[in-house]
PDB file of C-alpha atoms in Angstrom:
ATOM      1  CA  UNK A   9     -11.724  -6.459 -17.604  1.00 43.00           C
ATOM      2  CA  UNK A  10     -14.710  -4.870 -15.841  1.00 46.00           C
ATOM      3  CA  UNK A  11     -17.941  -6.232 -17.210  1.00 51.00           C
ATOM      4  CA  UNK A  12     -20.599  -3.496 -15.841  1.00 56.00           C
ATOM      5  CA  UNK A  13     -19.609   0.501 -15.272  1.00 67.00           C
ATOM      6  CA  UNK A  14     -19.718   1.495 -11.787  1.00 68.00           C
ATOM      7  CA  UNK A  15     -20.138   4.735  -9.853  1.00 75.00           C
ATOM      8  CA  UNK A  16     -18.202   5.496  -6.555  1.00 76.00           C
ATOM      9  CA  UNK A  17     -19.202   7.809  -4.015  1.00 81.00           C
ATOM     10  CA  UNK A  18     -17.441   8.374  -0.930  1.00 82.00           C
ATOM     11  CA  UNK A  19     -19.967  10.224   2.210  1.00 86.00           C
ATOM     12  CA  UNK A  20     -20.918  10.443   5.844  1.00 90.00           C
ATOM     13  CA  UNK A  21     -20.499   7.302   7.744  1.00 93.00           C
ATOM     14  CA  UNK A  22     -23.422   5.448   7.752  1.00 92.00           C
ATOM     15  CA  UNK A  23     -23.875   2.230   9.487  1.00 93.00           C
ATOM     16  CA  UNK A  24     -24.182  -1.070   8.430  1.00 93.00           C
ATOM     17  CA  UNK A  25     -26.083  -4.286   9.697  1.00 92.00           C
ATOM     18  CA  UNK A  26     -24.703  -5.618  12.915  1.00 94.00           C
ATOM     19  CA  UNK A  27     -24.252  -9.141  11.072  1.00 92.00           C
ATOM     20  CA  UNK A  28     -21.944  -7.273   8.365  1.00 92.00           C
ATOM     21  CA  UNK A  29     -18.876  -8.885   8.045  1.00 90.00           C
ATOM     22  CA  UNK A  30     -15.860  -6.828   9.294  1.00 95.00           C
ATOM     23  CA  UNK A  31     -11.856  -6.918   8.828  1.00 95.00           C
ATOM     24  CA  UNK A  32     -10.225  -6.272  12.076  1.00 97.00           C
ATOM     25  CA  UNK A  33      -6.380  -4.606  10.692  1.00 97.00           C
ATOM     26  CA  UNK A  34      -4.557  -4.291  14.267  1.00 97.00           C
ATOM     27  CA  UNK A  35      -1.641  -1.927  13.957  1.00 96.00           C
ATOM     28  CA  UNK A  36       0.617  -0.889  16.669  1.00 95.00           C
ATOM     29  CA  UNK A  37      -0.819   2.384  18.122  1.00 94.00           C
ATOM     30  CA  UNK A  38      -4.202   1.943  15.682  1.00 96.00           C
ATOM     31  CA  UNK A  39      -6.557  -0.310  14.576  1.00 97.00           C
ATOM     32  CA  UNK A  40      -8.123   0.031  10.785  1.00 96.00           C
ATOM     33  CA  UNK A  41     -11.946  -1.842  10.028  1.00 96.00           C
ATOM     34  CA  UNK A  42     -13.441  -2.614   6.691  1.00 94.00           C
ATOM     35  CA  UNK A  43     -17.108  -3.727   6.568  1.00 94.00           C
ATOM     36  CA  UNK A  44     -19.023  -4.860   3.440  1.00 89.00           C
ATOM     37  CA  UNK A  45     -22.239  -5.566   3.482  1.00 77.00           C
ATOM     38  CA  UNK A  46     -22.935  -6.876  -0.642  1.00 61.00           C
ATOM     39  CA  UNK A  47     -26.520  -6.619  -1.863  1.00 50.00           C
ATOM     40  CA  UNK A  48     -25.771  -9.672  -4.191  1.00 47.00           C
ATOM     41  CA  UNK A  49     -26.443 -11.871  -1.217  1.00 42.00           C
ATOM     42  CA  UNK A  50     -22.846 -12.186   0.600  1.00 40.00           C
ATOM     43  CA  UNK A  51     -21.459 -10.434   3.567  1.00 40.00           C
ATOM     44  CA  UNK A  52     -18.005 -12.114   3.231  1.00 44.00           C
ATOM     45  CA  UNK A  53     -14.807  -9.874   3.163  1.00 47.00           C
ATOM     46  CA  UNK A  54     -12.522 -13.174   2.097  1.00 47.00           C
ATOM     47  CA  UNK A  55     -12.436 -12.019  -1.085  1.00 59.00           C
ATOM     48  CA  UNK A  56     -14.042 -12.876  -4.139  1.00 57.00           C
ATOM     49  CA  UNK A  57     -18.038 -14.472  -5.124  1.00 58.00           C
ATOM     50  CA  UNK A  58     -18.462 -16.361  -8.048  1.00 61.00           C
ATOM     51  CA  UNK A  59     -21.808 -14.408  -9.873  1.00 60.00           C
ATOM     52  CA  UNK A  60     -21.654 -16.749 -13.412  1.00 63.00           C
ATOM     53  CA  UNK A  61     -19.678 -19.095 -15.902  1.00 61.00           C
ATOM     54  CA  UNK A  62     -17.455 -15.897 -16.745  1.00 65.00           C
ATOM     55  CA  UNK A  63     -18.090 -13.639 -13.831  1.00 65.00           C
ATOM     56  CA  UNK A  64     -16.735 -12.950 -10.801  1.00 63.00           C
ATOM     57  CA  UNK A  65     -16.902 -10.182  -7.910  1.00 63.00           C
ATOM     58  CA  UNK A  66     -14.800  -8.445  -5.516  1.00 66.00           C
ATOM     59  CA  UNK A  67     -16.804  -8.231  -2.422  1.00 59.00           C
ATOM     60  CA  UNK A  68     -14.905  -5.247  -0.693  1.00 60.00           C
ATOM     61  CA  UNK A  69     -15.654  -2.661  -3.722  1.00 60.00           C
ATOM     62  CA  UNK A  70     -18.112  -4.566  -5.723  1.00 60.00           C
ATOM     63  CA  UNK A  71     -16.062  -4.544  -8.657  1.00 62.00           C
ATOM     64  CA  UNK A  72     -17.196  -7.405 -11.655  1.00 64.00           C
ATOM     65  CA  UNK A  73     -14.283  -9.389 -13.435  1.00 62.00           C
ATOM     66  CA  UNK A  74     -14.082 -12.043 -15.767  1.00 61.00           C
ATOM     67  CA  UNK A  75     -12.612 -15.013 -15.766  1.00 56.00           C
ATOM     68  CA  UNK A  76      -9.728 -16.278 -17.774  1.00 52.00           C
ATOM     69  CA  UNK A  77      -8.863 -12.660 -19.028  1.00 49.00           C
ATOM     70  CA  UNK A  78      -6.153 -12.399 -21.210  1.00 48.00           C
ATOM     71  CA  UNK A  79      -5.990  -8.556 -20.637  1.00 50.00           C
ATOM     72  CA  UNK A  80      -2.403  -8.024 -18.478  1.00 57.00           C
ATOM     73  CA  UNK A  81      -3.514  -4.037 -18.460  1.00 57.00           C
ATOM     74  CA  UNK A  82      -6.508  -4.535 -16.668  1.00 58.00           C
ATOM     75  CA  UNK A  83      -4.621  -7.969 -14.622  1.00 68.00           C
ATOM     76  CA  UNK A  84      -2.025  -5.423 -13.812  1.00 81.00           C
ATOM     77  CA  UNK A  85      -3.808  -2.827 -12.437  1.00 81.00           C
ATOM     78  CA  UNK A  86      -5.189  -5.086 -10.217  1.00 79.00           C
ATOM     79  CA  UNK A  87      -2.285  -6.411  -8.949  1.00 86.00           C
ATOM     80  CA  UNK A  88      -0.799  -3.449  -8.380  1.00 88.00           C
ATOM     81  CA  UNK A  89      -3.841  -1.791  -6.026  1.00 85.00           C
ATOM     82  CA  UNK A  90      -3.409  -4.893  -3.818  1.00 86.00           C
ATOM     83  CA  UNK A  91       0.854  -4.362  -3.859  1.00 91.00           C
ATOM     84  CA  UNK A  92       0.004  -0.620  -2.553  1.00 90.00           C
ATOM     85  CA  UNK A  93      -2.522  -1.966  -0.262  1.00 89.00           C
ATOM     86  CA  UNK A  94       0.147  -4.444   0.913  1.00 93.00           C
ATOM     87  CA  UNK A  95       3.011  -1.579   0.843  1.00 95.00           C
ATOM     88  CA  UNK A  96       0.765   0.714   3.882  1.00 94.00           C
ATOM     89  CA  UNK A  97      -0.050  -2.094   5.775  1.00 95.00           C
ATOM     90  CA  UNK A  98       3.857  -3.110   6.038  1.00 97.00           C
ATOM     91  CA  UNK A  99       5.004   0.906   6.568  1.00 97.00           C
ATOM     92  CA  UNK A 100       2.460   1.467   9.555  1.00 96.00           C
ATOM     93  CA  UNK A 101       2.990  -2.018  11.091  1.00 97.00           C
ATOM     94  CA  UNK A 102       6.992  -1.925  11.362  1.00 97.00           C
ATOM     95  CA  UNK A 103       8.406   1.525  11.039  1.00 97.00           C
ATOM     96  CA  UNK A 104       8.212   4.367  14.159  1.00 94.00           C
ATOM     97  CA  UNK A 105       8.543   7.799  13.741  1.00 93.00           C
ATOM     98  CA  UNK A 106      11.669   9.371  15.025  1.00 93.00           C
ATOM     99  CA  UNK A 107      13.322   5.331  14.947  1.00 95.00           C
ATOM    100  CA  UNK A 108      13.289   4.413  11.355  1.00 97.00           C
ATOM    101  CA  UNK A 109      15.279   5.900   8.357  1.00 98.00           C
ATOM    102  CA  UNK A 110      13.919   7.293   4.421  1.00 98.00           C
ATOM    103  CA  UNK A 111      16.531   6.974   2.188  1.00 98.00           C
ATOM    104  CA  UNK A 112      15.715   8.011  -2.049  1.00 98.00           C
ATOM    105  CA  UNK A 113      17.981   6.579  -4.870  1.00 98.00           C
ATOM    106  CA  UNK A 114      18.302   8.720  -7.827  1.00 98.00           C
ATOM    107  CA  UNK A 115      19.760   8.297 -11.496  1.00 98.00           C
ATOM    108  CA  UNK A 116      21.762  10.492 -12.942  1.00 97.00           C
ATOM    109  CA  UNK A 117      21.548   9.075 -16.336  1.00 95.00           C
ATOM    110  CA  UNK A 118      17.488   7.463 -17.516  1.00 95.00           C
ATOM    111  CA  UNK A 119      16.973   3.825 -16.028  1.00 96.00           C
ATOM    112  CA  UNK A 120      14.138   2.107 -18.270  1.00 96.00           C
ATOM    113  CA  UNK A 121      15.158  -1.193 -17.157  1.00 97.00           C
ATOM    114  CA  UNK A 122      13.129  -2.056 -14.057  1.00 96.00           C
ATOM    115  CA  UNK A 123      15.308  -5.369 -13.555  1.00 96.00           C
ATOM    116  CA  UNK A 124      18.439  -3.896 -13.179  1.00 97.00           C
ATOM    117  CA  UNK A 125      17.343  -1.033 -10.818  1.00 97.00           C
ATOM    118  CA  UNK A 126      16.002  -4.082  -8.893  1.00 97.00           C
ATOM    119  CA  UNK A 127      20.018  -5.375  -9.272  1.00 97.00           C
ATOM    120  CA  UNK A 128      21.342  -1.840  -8.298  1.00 98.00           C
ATOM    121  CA  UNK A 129      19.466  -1.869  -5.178  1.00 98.00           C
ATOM    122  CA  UNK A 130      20.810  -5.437  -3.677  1.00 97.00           C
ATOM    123  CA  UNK A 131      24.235  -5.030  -4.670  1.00 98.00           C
ATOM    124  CA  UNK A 132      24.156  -1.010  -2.878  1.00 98.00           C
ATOM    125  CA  UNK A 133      21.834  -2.936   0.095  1.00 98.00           C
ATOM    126  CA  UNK A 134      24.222  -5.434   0.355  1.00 98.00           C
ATOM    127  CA  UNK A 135      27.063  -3.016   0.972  1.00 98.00           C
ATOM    128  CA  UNK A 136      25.021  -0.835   3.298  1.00 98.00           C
ATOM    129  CA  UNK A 137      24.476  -4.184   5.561  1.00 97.00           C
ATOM    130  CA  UNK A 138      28.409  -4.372   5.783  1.00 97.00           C
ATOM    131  CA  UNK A 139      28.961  -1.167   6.859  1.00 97.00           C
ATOM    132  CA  UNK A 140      26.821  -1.000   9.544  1.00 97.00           C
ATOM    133  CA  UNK A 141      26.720  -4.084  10.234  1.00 96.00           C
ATOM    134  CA  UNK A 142      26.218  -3.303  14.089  1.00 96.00           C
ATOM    135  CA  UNK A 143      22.595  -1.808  13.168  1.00 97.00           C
ATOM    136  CA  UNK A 144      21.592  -5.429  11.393  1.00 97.00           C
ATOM    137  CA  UNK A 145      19.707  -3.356   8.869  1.00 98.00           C
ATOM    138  CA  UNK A 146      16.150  -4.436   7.671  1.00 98.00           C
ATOM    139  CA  UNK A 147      14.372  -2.862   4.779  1.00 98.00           C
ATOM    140  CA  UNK A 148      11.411  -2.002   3.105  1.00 98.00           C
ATOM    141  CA  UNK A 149      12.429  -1.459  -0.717  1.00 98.00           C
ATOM    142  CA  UNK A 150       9.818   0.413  -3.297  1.00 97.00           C
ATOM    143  CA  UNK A 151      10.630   0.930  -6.969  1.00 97.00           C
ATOM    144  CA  UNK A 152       8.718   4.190  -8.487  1.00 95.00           C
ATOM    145  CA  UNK A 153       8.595   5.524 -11.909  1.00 95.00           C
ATOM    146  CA  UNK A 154       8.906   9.329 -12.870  1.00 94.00           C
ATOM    147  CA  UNK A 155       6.319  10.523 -15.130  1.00 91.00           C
ATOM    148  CA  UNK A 156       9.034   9.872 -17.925  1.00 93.00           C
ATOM    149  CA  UNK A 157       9.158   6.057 -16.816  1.00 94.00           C
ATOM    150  CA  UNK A 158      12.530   6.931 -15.235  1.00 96.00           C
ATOM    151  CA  UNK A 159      13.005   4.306 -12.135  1.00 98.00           C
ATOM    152  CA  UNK A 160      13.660   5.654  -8.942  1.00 98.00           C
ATOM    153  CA  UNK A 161      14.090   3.461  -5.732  1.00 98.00           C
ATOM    154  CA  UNK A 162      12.989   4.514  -1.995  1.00 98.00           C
ATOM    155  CA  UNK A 163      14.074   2.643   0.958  1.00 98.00           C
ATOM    156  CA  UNK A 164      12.711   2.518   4.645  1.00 98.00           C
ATOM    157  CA  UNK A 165      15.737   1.218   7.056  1.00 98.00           C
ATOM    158  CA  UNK A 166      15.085  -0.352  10.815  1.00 97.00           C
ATOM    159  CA  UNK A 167      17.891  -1.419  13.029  1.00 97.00           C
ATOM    160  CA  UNK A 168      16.823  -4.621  14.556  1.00 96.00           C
ATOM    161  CA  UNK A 169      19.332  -3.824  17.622  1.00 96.00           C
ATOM    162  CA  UNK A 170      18.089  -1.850  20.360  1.00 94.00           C
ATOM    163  CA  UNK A 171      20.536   1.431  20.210  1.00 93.00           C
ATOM    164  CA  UNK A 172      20.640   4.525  21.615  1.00 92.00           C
ATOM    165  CA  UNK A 173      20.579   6.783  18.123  1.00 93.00           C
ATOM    166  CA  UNK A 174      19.517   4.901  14.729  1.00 96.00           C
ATOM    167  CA  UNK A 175      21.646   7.335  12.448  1.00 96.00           C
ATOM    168  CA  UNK A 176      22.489   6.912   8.784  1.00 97.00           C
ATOM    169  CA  UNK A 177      25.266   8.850   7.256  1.00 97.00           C
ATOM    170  CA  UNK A 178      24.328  10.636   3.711  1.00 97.00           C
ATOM    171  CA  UNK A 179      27.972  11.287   2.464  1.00 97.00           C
ATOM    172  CA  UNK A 180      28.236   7.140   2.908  1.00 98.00           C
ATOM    173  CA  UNK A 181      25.108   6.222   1.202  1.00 98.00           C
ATOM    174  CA  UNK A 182      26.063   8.331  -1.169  1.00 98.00           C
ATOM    175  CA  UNK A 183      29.610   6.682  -1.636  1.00 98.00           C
ATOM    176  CA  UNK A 184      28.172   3.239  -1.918  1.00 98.00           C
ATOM    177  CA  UNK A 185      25.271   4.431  -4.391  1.00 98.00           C
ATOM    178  CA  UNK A 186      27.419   5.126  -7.232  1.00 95.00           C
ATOM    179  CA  UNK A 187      24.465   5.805  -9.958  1.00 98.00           C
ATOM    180  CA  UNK A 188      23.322   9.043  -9.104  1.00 97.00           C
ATOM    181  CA  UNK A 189      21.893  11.136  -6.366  1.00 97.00           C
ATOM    182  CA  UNK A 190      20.923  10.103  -2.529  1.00 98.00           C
ATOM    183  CA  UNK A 191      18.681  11.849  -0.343  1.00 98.00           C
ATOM    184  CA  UNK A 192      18.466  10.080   3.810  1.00 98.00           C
ATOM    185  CA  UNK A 193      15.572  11.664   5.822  1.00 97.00           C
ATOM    186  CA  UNK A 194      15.004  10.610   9.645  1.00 96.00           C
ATOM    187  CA  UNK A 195      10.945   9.583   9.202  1.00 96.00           C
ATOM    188  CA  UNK A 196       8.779  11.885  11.391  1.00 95.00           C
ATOM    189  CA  UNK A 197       5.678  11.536   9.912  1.00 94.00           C
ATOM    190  CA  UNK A 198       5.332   7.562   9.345  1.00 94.00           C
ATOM    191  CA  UNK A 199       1.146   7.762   9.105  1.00 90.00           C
ATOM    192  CA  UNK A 200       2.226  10.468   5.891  1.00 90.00           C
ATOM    193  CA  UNK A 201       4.721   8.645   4.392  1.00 92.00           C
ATOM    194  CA  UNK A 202       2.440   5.357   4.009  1.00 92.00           C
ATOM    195  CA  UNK A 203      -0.124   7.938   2.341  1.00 86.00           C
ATOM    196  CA  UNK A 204       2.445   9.509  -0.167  1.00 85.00           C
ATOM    197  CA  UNK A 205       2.900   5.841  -1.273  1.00 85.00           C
ATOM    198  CA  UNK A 206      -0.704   4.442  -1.071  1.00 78.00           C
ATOM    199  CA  UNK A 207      -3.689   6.848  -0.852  1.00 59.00           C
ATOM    200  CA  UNK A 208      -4.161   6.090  -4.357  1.00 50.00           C
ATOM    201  CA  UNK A 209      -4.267   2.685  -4.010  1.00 43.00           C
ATOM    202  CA  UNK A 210      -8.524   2.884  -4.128  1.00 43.00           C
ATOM    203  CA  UNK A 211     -10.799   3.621  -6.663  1.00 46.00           C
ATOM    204  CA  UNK A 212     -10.196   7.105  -8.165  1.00 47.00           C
ATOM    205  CA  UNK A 213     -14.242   8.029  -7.857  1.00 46.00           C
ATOM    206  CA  UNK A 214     -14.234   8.074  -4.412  1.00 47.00           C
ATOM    207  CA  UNK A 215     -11.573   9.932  -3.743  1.00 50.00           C
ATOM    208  CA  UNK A 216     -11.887  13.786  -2.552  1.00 52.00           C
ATOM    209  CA  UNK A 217     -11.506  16.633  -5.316  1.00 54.00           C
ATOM    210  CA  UNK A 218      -8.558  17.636  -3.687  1.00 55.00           C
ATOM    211  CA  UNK A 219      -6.640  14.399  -3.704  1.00 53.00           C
ATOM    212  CA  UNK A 220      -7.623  13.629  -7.390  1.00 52.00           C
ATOM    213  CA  UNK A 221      -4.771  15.424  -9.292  1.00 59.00           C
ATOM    214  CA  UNK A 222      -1.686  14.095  -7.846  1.00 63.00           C
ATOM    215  CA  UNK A 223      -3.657  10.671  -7.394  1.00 63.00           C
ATOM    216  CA  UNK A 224      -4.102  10.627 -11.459  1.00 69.00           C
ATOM    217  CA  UNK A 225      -1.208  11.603 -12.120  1.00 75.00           C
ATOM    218  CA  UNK A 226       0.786   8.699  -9.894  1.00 79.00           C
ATOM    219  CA  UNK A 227      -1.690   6.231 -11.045  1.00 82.00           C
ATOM    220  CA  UNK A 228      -0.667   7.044 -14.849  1.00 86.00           C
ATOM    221  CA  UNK A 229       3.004   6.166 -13.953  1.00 89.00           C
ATOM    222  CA  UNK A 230       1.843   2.258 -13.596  1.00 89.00           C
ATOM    223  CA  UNK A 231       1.662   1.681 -16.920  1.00 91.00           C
ATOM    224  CA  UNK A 232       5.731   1.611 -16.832  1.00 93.00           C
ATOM    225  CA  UNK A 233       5.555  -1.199 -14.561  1.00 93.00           C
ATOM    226  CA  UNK A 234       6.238  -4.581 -16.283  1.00 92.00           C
ATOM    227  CA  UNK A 235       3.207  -7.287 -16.037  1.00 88.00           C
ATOM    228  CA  UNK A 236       3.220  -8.593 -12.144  1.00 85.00           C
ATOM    229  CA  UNK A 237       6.109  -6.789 -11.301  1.00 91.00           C
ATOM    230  CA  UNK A 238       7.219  -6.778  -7.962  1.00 93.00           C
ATOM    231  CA  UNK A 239       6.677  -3.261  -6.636  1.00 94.00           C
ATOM    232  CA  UNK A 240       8.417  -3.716  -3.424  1.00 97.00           C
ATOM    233  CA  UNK A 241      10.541  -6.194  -1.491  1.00 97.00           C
ATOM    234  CA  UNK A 242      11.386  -6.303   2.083  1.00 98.00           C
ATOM    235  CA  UNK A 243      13.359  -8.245   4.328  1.00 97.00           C
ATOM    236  CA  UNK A 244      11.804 -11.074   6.081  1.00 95.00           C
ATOM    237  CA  UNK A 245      11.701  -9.512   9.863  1.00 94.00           C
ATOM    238  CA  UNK A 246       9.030  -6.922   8.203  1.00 97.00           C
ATOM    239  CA  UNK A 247       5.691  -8.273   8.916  1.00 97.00           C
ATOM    240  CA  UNK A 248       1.637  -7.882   8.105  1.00 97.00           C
ATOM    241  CA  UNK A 249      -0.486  -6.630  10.851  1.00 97.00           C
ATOM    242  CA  UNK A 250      -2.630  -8.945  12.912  1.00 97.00           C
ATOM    243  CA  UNK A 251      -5.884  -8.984  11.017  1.00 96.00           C
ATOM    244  CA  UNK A 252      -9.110 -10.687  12.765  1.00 97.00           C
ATOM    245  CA  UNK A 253     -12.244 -11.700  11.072  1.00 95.00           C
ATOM    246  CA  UNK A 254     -15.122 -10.849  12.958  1.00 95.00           C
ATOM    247  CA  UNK A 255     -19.068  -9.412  12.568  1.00 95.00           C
ATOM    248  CA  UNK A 256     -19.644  -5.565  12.797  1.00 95.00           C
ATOM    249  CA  UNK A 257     -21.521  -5.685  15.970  1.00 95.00           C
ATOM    250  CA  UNK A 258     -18.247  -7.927  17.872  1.00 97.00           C
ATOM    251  CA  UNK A 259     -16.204  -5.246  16.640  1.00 97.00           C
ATOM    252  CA  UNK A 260     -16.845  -2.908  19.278  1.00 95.00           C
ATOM    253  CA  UNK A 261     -16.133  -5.207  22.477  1.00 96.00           C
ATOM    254  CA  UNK A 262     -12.679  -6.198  20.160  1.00 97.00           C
ATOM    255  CA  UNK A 263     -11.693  -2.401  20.122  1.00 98.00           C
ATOM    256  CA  UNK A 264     -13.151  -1.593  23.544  1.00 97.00           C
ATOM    257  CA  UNK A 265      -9.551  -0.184  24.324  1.00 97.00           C
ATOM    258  CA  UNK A 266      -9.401   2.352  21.211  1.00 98.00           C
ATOM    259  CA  UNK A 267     -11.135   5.263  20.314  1.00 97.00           C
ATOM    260  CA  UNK A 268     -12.717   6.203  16.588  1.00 97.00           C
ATOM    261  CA  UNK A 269     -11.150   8.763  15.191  1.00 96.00           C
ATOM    262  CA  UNK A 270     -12.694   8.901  11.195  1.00 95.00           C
ATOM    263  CA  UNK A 271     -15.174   6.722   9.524  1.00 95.00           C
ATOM    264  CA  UNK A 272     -16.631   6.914   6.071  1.00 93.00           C
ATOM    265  CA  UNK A 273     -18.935   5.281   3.651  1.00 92.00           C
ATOM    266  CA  UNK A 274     -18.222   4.562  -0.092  1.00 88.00           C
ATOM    267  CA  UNK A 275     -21.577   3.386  -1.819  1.00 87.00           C
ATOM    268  CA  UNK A 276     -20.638   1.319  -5.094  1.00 81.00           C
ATOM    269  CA  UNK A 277     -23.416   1.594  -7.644  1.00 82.00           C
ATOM    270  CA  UNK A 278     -24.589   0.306 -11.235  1.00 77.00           C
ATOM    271  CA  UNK A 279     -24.003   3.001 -13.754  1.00 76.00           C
ATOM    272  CA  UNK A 280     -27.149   1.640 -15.642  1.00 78.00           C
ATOM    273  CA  UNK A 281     -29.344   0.525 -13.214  1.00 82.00           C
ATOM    274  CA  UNK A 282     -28.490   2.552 -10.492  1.00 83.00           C
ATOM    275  CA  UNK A 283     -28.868  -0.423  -7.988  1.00 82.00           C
ATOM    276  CA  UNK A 284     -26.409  -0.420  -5.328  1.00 82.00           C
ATOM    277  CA  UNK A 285     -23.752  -3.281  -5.417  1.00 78.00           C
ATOM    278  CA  UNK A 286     -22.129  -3.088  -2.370  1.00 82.00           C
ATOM    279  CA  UNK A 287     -21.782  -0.285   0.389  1.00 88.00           C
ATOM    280  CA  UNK A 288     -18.218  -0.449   2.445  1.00 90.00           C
ATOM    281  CA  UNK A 289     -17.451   1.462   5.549  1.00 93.00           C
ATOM    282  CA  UNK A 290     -14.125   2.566   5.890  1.00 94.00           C
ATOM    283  CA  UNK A 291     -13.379   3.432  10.079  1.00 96.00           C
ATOM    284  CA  UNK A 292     -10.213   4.054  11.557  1.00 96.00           C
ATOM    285  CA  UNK A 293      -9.247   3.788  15.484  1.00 97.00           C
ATOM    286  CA  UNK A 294      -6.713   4.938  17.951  1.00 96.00           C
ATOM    287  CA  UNK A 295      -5.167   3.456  21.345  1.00 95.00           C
ATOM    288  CA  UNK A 296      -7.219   5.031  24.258  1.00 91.00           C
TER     289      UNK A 296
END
């Protein structure tokens, strides 16, 4: 569990040292870049910094953890920022708008059991595959809980085949899903759909008033998940963006063909001390 309180604040862009370390994410019509520059003495985005015996850091947010915890809430919270994380990176990087399919699987009665939703989905996927067959159907798969703990499953659907319409029929979905209610939605928003998932993937403090509500409330709902469950499972033609490893002041001739759209600055401070741990900029770029 955390060791020391910190304070989030998200603000104005404000530059960091050209020798910052920066993450390169390269999506297809975008490029995302995350620089860190620690005041504990490391610029490195690779992940974590052993501070002591016990202690260790996460250099992107500054966060302090211990070693050798034996708390699964605090493990699983943890594990579950990086799944969500994970889960945007894989919507932006394989799915187009207008090309790609959003299907929602409902019960009628309450599911509980997270494991047998998980069944439920591969035995309806698996059926699905059959029938269109000529599509060669890859997925994206995310299980959800309902404020009740109710599981609910989304799918995103691709056809690996080049065709002339990608179309889905409800009324056959819905004769294959047998548990409950469908819902199949052509994607035309796929930048929107990645943030209904994920936006509250980072630390609540530095999130905007605005976004706070429905971010608490979705983040409440992950107590329901067991310990290390898997949130989401894909097929194995979905992919992780190219990500390159480079210093702030390189990052400029490597995106000399996009454009900055947005760029922010969450400062990550010492509740006691008031000393500032880390500061990470947050920029996001389009194609030119």
């Amino acid at each position: 569990m955390a060791e020391r309180k910190l304070e989030f604040s998200s603000g104005e862009y404000s530059p960091l040292d050209t020798d910052s370390n920066s993450k390169i994410i390269f999506l297809p019509d975008s490029a995302e870049v995350v620089t860190a520059k620690n005041s504990g003495g490391t610029t490195a985005l690779s992940g974590i910094k052993r501070i002591s015996k016990n202690e260790y850091v996460k250099v992107e947010t500054g966060e302090v953890f211990k070693y050798n915890t034996n708390a699964n809430k605090t493990d699983n919270t943890v594990s579950i920022k990086k799944s969500l994380k994970n889960l945007r990176k894989l919507i932006l990087n394989n799915f187009v708008e207008f090309e790609s399919i959003f299907i929602t699987l409902t019960y009628k009665d309450e599911m509980f059991d997270f494991t047998q939703a998980v069944q439920d989905y591969t035995k309806f996927f698996e059926s699905l595959k059959k029938h269109y067959k000529h599509y060669n159907l890859k997925y994206l798969r995310i299980i959800e809980p309902t404020d009740k703990g109710n599981w609910h499953i989304h799918v995103l659907l691709k056809s690996a085949e080049k065709v002339d319409k990608f179309y889905i029929s409800q009324e056959k979905v819905q004769s294959i899903w047998k548990h409950g209610s469908v819902k199949v939605e052509q994607i035309h928003n796929i930048e929107g759909l990645a943030n209904y998932f994920c936006t509250y993937s980072n630390d609540d403090k530095a999130l905007p008033e605005k976004a706070k509500p429905k971010h608490v409330k979705k983040q409440e709902r992950w107590k329901y998940y067991p310990y290390r469950a898997r949130i989401f499972a894909k097929s194995n033609d979905i992919v992780y963006p190219k990500t390159v490893k480079a210093t702030r002041g390189q990052v400029d001739e490597l995106l000399k063909d996009y454009k900055r759209v947005s760029a922010s600055t969450v400062t990550v401070k010492d509740s006691e001390t008031g000393r500032v741990v880390n500061k990470v900029n947050y920029e996001h770029y389009k194609k030119r």
